[in-house]
Amino acid sequence: MTPPPAGSPREPTPREPTPREREAMREAIDRALLASTQSGKSGIAATVLRGDAVIAIGENEVHLRSDPTRHAEIVAIARAAAALGQTDLSGCTIISTLQPCEMCLAAIRFAKIDRILFAATQANVPPKYFAFPHLTLQDFQNGAFEALGGIEEARVLHLYESGDE
């Protein structure tokens, strides 16, 4: 990640993933790998945790539902909010196999999710995954959440290298 511009607040160093978060990342990657082989699905998966409990999971449904907003993170956030009966997901962590795009980062902010962990980073995937490449993760962060990427990245980069997912 690039450092914030001079004079802007520095984001705190994110905590390393817990054993449960690492396990949830491996499970999300397994779901993404499976989804990449299924018709109409894309190899991107997300999980919302509160503590060690899985609240919701989601995979990318953009092509399956003909809906450009159905990114894995959006699906998982919507399911988590429904499961908890509230839109405030404070205290939750979202795990994704791909660094969340600008739309997903905005949804994460609106849902008040505290922590984002992701596998593939923006720097290592085609620009197609980010509609506004001049916006960075830090532009959305502003102290609102922790973010840590590159977790198990080598397991998923091949899914995104062509930009077809």
PDB file of C-alpha atoms in Angstrom:
ATOM      1  CA  MET A   1       0.000   0.000   0.000  1.00  0.00           C
ATOM      2  CA  THR A   2       1.181   3.491  -0.714  1.00  0.00           C
ATOM      3  CA  PRO A   3       1.674   5.850   2.214  1.00  0.00           C
ATOM      4  CA  PRO A   4      -0.883   8.627   2.702  1.00  0.00           C
ATOM      5  CA  PRO A   5      -0.019  12.077   1.307  1.00  0.00           C
ATOM      6  CA  ALA A   6       2.005  14.405   3.510  1.00  0.00           C
ATOM      7  CA  GLY A   7      -0.114  16.044   6.158  1.00  0.00           C
ATOM      8  CA  SER A   8      -2.868  13.417   6.123  1.00  0.00           C
ATOM      9  CA  PRO A   9      -3.490  11.187   9.140  1.00  0.00           C
ATOM     10  CA  ARG A  10      -1.597   7.896   9.166  1.00  0.00           C
ATOM     11  CA  GLU A  11      -3.701   4.794   9.472  1.00  0.00           C
ATOM     12  CA  PRO A  12      -2.739   2.566  12.394  1.00  0.00           C
ATOM     13  CA  THR A  13      -0.771  -0.546  11.570  1.00  0.00           C
ATOM     14  CA  PRO A  14      -3.381  -3.317  11.178  1.00  0.00           C
ATOM     15  CA  ARG A  15      -3.264  -6.305  13.463  1.00  0.00           C
ATOM     16  CA  GLU A  16      -2.212  -9.611  11.967  1.00  0.00           C
ATOM     17  CA  PRO A  17      -5.089 -11.986  11.158  1.00  0.00           C
ATOM     18  CA  THR A  18      -6.241 -14.232  13.976  1.00  0.00           C
ATOM     19  CA  PRO A  19      -6.189 -18.015  13.460  1.00  0.00           C
ATOM     20  CA  ARG A  20      -9.975 -17.919  12.838  1.00  0.00           C
ATOM     21  CA  GLU A  21      -9.604 -15.099  10.321  1.00  0.00           C
ATOM     22  CA  ARG A  22      -6.913 -17.072   8.497  1.00  0.00           C
ATOM     23  CA  GLU A  23      -9.194 -20.117   8.456  1.00  0.00           C
ATOM     24  CA  ALA A  24     -12.077 -17.992   7.106  1.00  0.00           C
ATOM     25  CA  MET A  25      -9.749 -16.647   4.379  1.00  0.00           C
ATOM     26  CA  ARG A  26      -8.791 -20.179   3.352  1.00  0.00           C
ATOM     27  CA  GLU A  27     -12.492 -21.132   3.246  1.00  0.00           C
ATOM     28  CA  ALA A  28     -13.311 -18.055   1.128  1.00  0.00           C
ATOM     29  CA  ILE A  29     -10.496 -18.906  -1.264  1.00  0.00           C
ATOM     30  CA  ASP A  30     -11.788 -22.472  -1.561  1.00  0.00           C
ATOM     31  CA  ARG A  31     -15.262 -21.096  -2.402  1.00  0.00           C
ATOM     32  CA  ALA A  32     -13.775 -18.698  -4.978  1.00  0.00           C
ATOM     33  CA  LEU A  33     -11.797 -21.488  -6.617  1.00  0.00           C
ATOM     34  CA  LEU A  34     -14.941 -23.634  -6.838  1.00  0.00           C
ATOM     35  CA  ALA A  35     -17.107 -20.763  -8.096  1.00  0.00           C
ATOM     36  CA  SER A  36     -14.593 -20.008 -10.861  1.00  0.00           C
ATOM     37  CA  THR A  37     -15.383 -23.414 -12.365  1.00  0.00           C
ATOM     38  CA  GLN A  38     -19.178 -23.020 -12.261  1.00  0.00           C
ATOM     39  CA  SER A  39     -21.314 -21.528 -15.015  1.00  0.00           C
ATOM     40  CA  GLY A  40     -22.439 -17.957 -14.366  1.00  0.00           C
ATOM     41  CA  LYS A  41     -20.277 -17.557 -11.289  1.00  0.00           C
ATOM     42  CA  SER A  42     -17.051 -15.656 -10.692  1.00  0.00           C
ATOM     43  CA  GLY A  43     -14.126 -16.616  -8.499  1.00  0.00           C
ATOM     44  CA  ILE A  44     -14.514 -13.900  -5.888  1.00  0.00           C
ATOM     45  CA  ALA A  45     -15.779 -14.718  -2.386  1.00  0.00           C
ATOM     46  CA  ALA A  46     -16.326 -12.840   0.872  1.00  0.00           C
ATOM     47  CA  THR A  47     -17.147 -13.642   4.496  1.00  0.00           C
ATOM     48  CA  VAL A  48     -18.385 -11.464   7.346  1.00  0.00           C
ATOM     49  CA  LEU A  49     -17.202 -12.467  10.814  1.00  0.00           C
ATOM     50  CA  ARG A  50     -18.133 -11.122  14.223  1.00  0.00           C
ATOM     51  CA  GLY A  51     -15.465 -12.399  16.563  1.00  0.00           C
ATOM     52  CA  ASP A  52     -14.927 -16.007  15.553  1.00  0.00           C
ATOM     53  CA  ALA A  53     -18.490 -16.514  14.267  1.00  0.00           C
ATOM     54  CA  VAL A  54     -19.315 -16.490  10.565  1.00  0.00           C
ATOM     55  CA  ILE A  55     -22.318 -14.198  10.152  1.00  0.00           C
ATOM     56  CA  ALA A  56     -22.607 -14.465   6.355  1.00  0.00           C
ATOM     57  CA  ILE A  57     -20.826 -15.550   3.203  1.00  0.00           C
ATOM     58  CA  GLY A  58     -21.168 -14.418  -0.388  1.00  0.00           C
ATOM     59  CA  GLU A  59     -19.761 -15.023  -3.812  1.00  0.00           C
ATOM     60  CA  ASN A  60     -19.799 -12.684  -6.790  1.00  0.00           C
ATOM     61  CA  GLU A  61     -23.261 -12.887  -8.431  1.00  0.00           C
ATOM     62  CA  VAL A  62     -22.835 -10.170 -11.075  1.00  0.00           C
ATOM     63  CA  HIS A  63     -23.241 -12.499 -14.082  1.00  0.00           C
ATOM     64  CA  LEU A  64     -25.510 -14.966 -12.315  1.00  0.00           C
ATOM     65  CA  ARG A  65     -28.062 -12.230 -11.458  1.00  0.00           C
ATOM     66  CA  SER A  66     -27.280  -9.796 -14.326  1.00  0.00           C
ATOM     67  CA  ASP A  67     -26.709  -7.173 -11.638  1.00  0.00           C
ATOM     68  CA  PRO A  68     -23.454  -5.177 -11.647  1.00  0.00           C
ATOM     69  CA  THR A  69     -23.806  -4.432  -7.917  1.00  0.00           C
ATOM     70  CA  ARG A  70     -23.784  -8.046  -6.754  1.00  0.00           C
ATOM     71  CA  HIS A  71     -20.101  -8.179  -5.799  1.00  0.00           C
ATOM     72  CA  ALA A  72     -19.148 -10.817  -3.237  1.00  0.00           C
ATOM     73  CA  GLU A  73     -18.652  -8.212  -0.508  1.00  0.00           C
ATOM     74  CA  ILE A  74     -22.062  -6.596  -1.185  1.00  0.00           C
ATOM     75  CA  VAL A  75     -23.745 -10.016  -1.091  1.00  0.00           C
ATOM     76  CA  ALA A  76     -22.036 -10.918   2.197  1.00  0.00           C
ATOM     77  CA  ILE A  77     -22.811  -7.500   3.767  1.00  0.00           C
ATOM     78  CA  ALA A  78     -26.493  -7.734   2.788  1.00  0.00           C
ATOM     79  CA  ARG A  79     -26.755 -11.246   4.201  1.00  0.00           C
ATOM     80  CA  ALA A  80     -24.960 -10.237   7.416  1.00  0.00           C
ATOM     81  CA  ALA A  81     -27.264  -7.243   7.907  1.00  0.00           C
ATOM     82  CA  ALA A  82     -30.306  -9.474   7.336  1.00  0.00           C
ATOM     83  CA  ALA A  83     -28.977 -12.143   9.719  1.00  0.00           C
ATOM     84  CA  LEU A  84     -28.354  -9.566  12.448  1.00  0.00           C
ATOM     85  CA  GLY A  85     -31.500  -7.542  11.712  1.00  0.00           C
ATOM     86  CA  GLN A  86     -29.526  -4.305  11.477  1.00  0.00           C
ATOM     87  CA  THR A  87     -27.406  -2.366   9.027  1.00  0.00           C
ATOM     88  CA  ASP A  88     -24.750  -1.431  11.621  1.00  0.00           C
ATOM     89  CA  LEU A  89     -22.076  -4.116  11.358  1.00  0.00           C
ATOM     90  CA  SER A  90     -19.728  -2.526  13.896  1.00  0.00           C
ATOM     91  CA  GLY A  91     -17.475  -5.128  15.437  1.00  0.00           C
ATOM     92  CA  CYS A  92     -17.420  -7.175  12.235  1.00  0.00           C
ATOM     93  CA  THR A  93     -14.581  -8.132   9.923  1.00  0.00           C
ATOM     94  CA  ILE A  94     -15.041  -8.680   6.205  1.00  0.00           C
ATOM     95  CA  ILE A  95     -12.750 -11.096   4.413  1.00  0.00           C
ATOM     96  CA  SER A  96     -12.457 -11.061   0.621  1.00  0.00           C
ATOM     97  CA  THR A  97     -10.411 -12.945  -1.913  1.00  0.00           C
ATOM     98  CA  LEU A  98      -9.845  -9.691  -3.862  1.00  0.00           C
ATOM     99  CA  GLN A  99      -9.192  -6.193  -2.560  1.00  0.00           C
ATOM    100  CA  PRO A 100     -12.617  -4.552  -2.389  1.00  0.00           C
ATOM    101  CA  CYS A 101     -13.425  -2.125  -5.197  1.00  0.00           C
ATOM    102  CA  GLU A 102     -14.603   1.420  -4.651  1.00  0.00           C
ATOM    103  CA  MET A 103     -18.298   0.462  -4.489  1.00  0.00           C
ATOM    104  CA  CYS A 104     -17.603  -2.252  -1.941  1.00  0.00           C
ATOM    105  CA  LEU A 105     -15.370   0.019   0.146  1.00  0.00           C
ATOM    106  CA  ALA A 106     -18.187   2.565   0.301  1.00  0.00           C
ATOM    107  CA  ALA A 107     -20.625  -0.150   1.410  1.00  0.00           C
ATOM    108  CA  ILE A 108     -18.129  -1.306   4.040  1.00  0.00           C
ATOM    109  CA  ARG A 109     -17.961   2.272   5.367  1.00  0.00           C
ATOM    110  CA  PHE A 110     -21.761   2.630   5.384  1.00  0.00           C
ATOM    111  CA  ALA A 111     -22.071  -0.708   7.234  1.00  0.00           C
ATOM    112  CA  LYS A 112     -19.467   0.467   9.781  1.00  0.00           C
ATOM    113  CA  ILE A 113     -17.383  -2.705   9.409  1.00  0.00           C
ATOM    114  CA  ASP A 114     -14.225  -2.398  11.519  1.00  0.00           C
ATOM    115  CA  ARG A 115     -11.747  -4.539   9.631  1.00  0.00           C
ATOM    116  CA  ILE A 116     -11.036  -5.684   6.075  1.00  0.00           C
ATOM    117  CA  LEU A 117      -8.764  -8.596   5.230  1.00  0.00           C
ATOM    118  CA  PHE A 118      -8.170  -9.540   1.607  1.00  0.00           C
ATOM    119  CA  ALA A 119      -6.029 -11.832  -0.514  1.00  0.00           C
ATOM    120  CA  ALA A 120      -5.245 -10.339  -3.950  1.00  0.00           C
ATOM    121  CA  THR A 121      -4.140  -6.705  -3.838  1.00  0.00           C
ATOM    122  CA  GLN A 122      -4.957  -3.944  -6.314  1.00  0.00           C
ATOM    123  CA  ALA A 123      -1.279  -3.663  -7.238  1.00  0.00           C
ATOM    124  CA  ASN A 124      -1.205  -7.275  -8.429  1.00  0.00           C
ATOM    125  CA  VAL A 125      -4.398  -7.550 -10.505  1.00  0.00           C
ATOM    126  CA  PRO A 126      -5.555  -5.934 -13.773  1.00  0.00           C
ATOM    127  CA  PRO A 127      -6.984  -2.401 -13.487  1.00  0.00           C
ATOM    128  CA  LYS A 128     -10.364  -3.699 -14.725  1.00  0.00           C
ATOM    129  CA  TYR A 129     -11.295  -4.566 -11.140  1.00  0.00           C
ATOM    130  CA  PHE A 130     -11.210  -0.918 -10.062  1.00  0.00           C
ATOM    131  CA  ALA A 131     -13.412   1.670 -11.812  1.00  0.00           C
ATOM    132  CA  PHE A 132     -11.508   4.610 -10.314  1.00  0.00           C
ATOM    133  CA  PRO A 133      -7.875   3.483 -10.067  1.00  0.00           C
ATOM    134  CA  HIS A 134      -6.790   6.922  -8.833  1.00  0.00           C
ATOM    135  CA  LEU A 135      -8.767   6.244  -5.624  1.00  0.00           C
ATOM    136  CA  THR A 136      -6.894   4.138  -3.112  1.00  0.00           C
ATOM    137  CA  LEU A 137      -7.912   2.085  -0.143  1.00  0.00           C
ATOM    138  CA  GLN A 138      -6.635   4.907   2.057  1.00  0.00           C
ATOM    139  CA  ASP A 139      -9.057   7.353   0.400  1.00  0.00           C
ATOM    140  CA  PHE A 140     -11.909   5.312   1.901  1.00  0.00           C
ATOM    141  CA  GLN A 141     -10.212   4.434   5.167  1.00  0.00           C
ATOM    142  CA  ASN A 142      -9.702   7.729   7.033  1.00  0.00           C
ATOM    143  CA  GLY A 143      -9.522   5.877  10.351  1.00  0.00           C
ATOM    144  CA  ALA A 144     -12.873   4.128   9.813  1.00  0.00           C
ATOM    145  CA  PHE A 145     -11.476   0.596   9.484  1.00  0.00           C
ATOM    146  CA  GLU A 146      -8.321  -1.474   9.559  1.00  0.00           C
ATOM    147  CA  ALA A 147      -7.223  -3.047   6.280  1.00  0.00           C
ATOM    148  CA  LEU A 148      -4.670  -5.735   5.571  1.00  0.00           C
ATOM    149  CA  GLY A 149      -4.093  -7.331   2.174  1.00  0.00           C
ATOM    150  CA  GLY A 150      -1.955  -9.957   0.529  1.00  0.00           C
ATOM    151  CA  ILE A 151      -3.141 -12.770   2.816  1.00  0.00           C
ATOM    152  CA  GLU A 152      -2.841 -16.093   0.930  1.00  0.00           C
ATOM    153  CA  GLU A 153      -2.525 -13.966  -2.235  1.00  0.00           C
ATOM    154  CA  ALA A 154      -0.538 -16.570  -4.178  1.00  0.00           C
ATOM    155  CA  ARG A 155      -3.509 -18.976  -4.027  1.00  0.00           C
ATOM    156  CA  VAL A 156      -5.805 -16.605  -5.948  1.00  0.00           C
ATOM    157  CA  LEU A 157      -3.750 -14.406  -8.269  1.00  0.00           C
ATOM    158  CA  HIS A 158      -4.224 -16.826 -11.169  1.00  0.00           C
ATOM    159  CA  LEU A 159      -8.010 -16.263 -10.907  1.00  0.00           C
ATOM    160  CA  TYR A 160      -7.662 -12.557 -11.600  1.00  0.00           C
ATOM    161  CA  GLU A 161      -4.645 -12.306 -13.925  1.00  0.00           C
ATOM    162  CA  SER A 162      -6.736 -12.229 -17.121  1.00  0.00           C
ATOM    163  CA  GLY A 163      -9.326  -9.837 -15.727  1.00  0.00           C
ATOM    164  CA  ASP A 164     -12.168 -12.191 -16.683  1.00  0.00           C
ATOM    165  CA  GLU A 165     -13.522 -12.958 -13.213  1.00  0.00           C
TER     166      GLU A 165
END
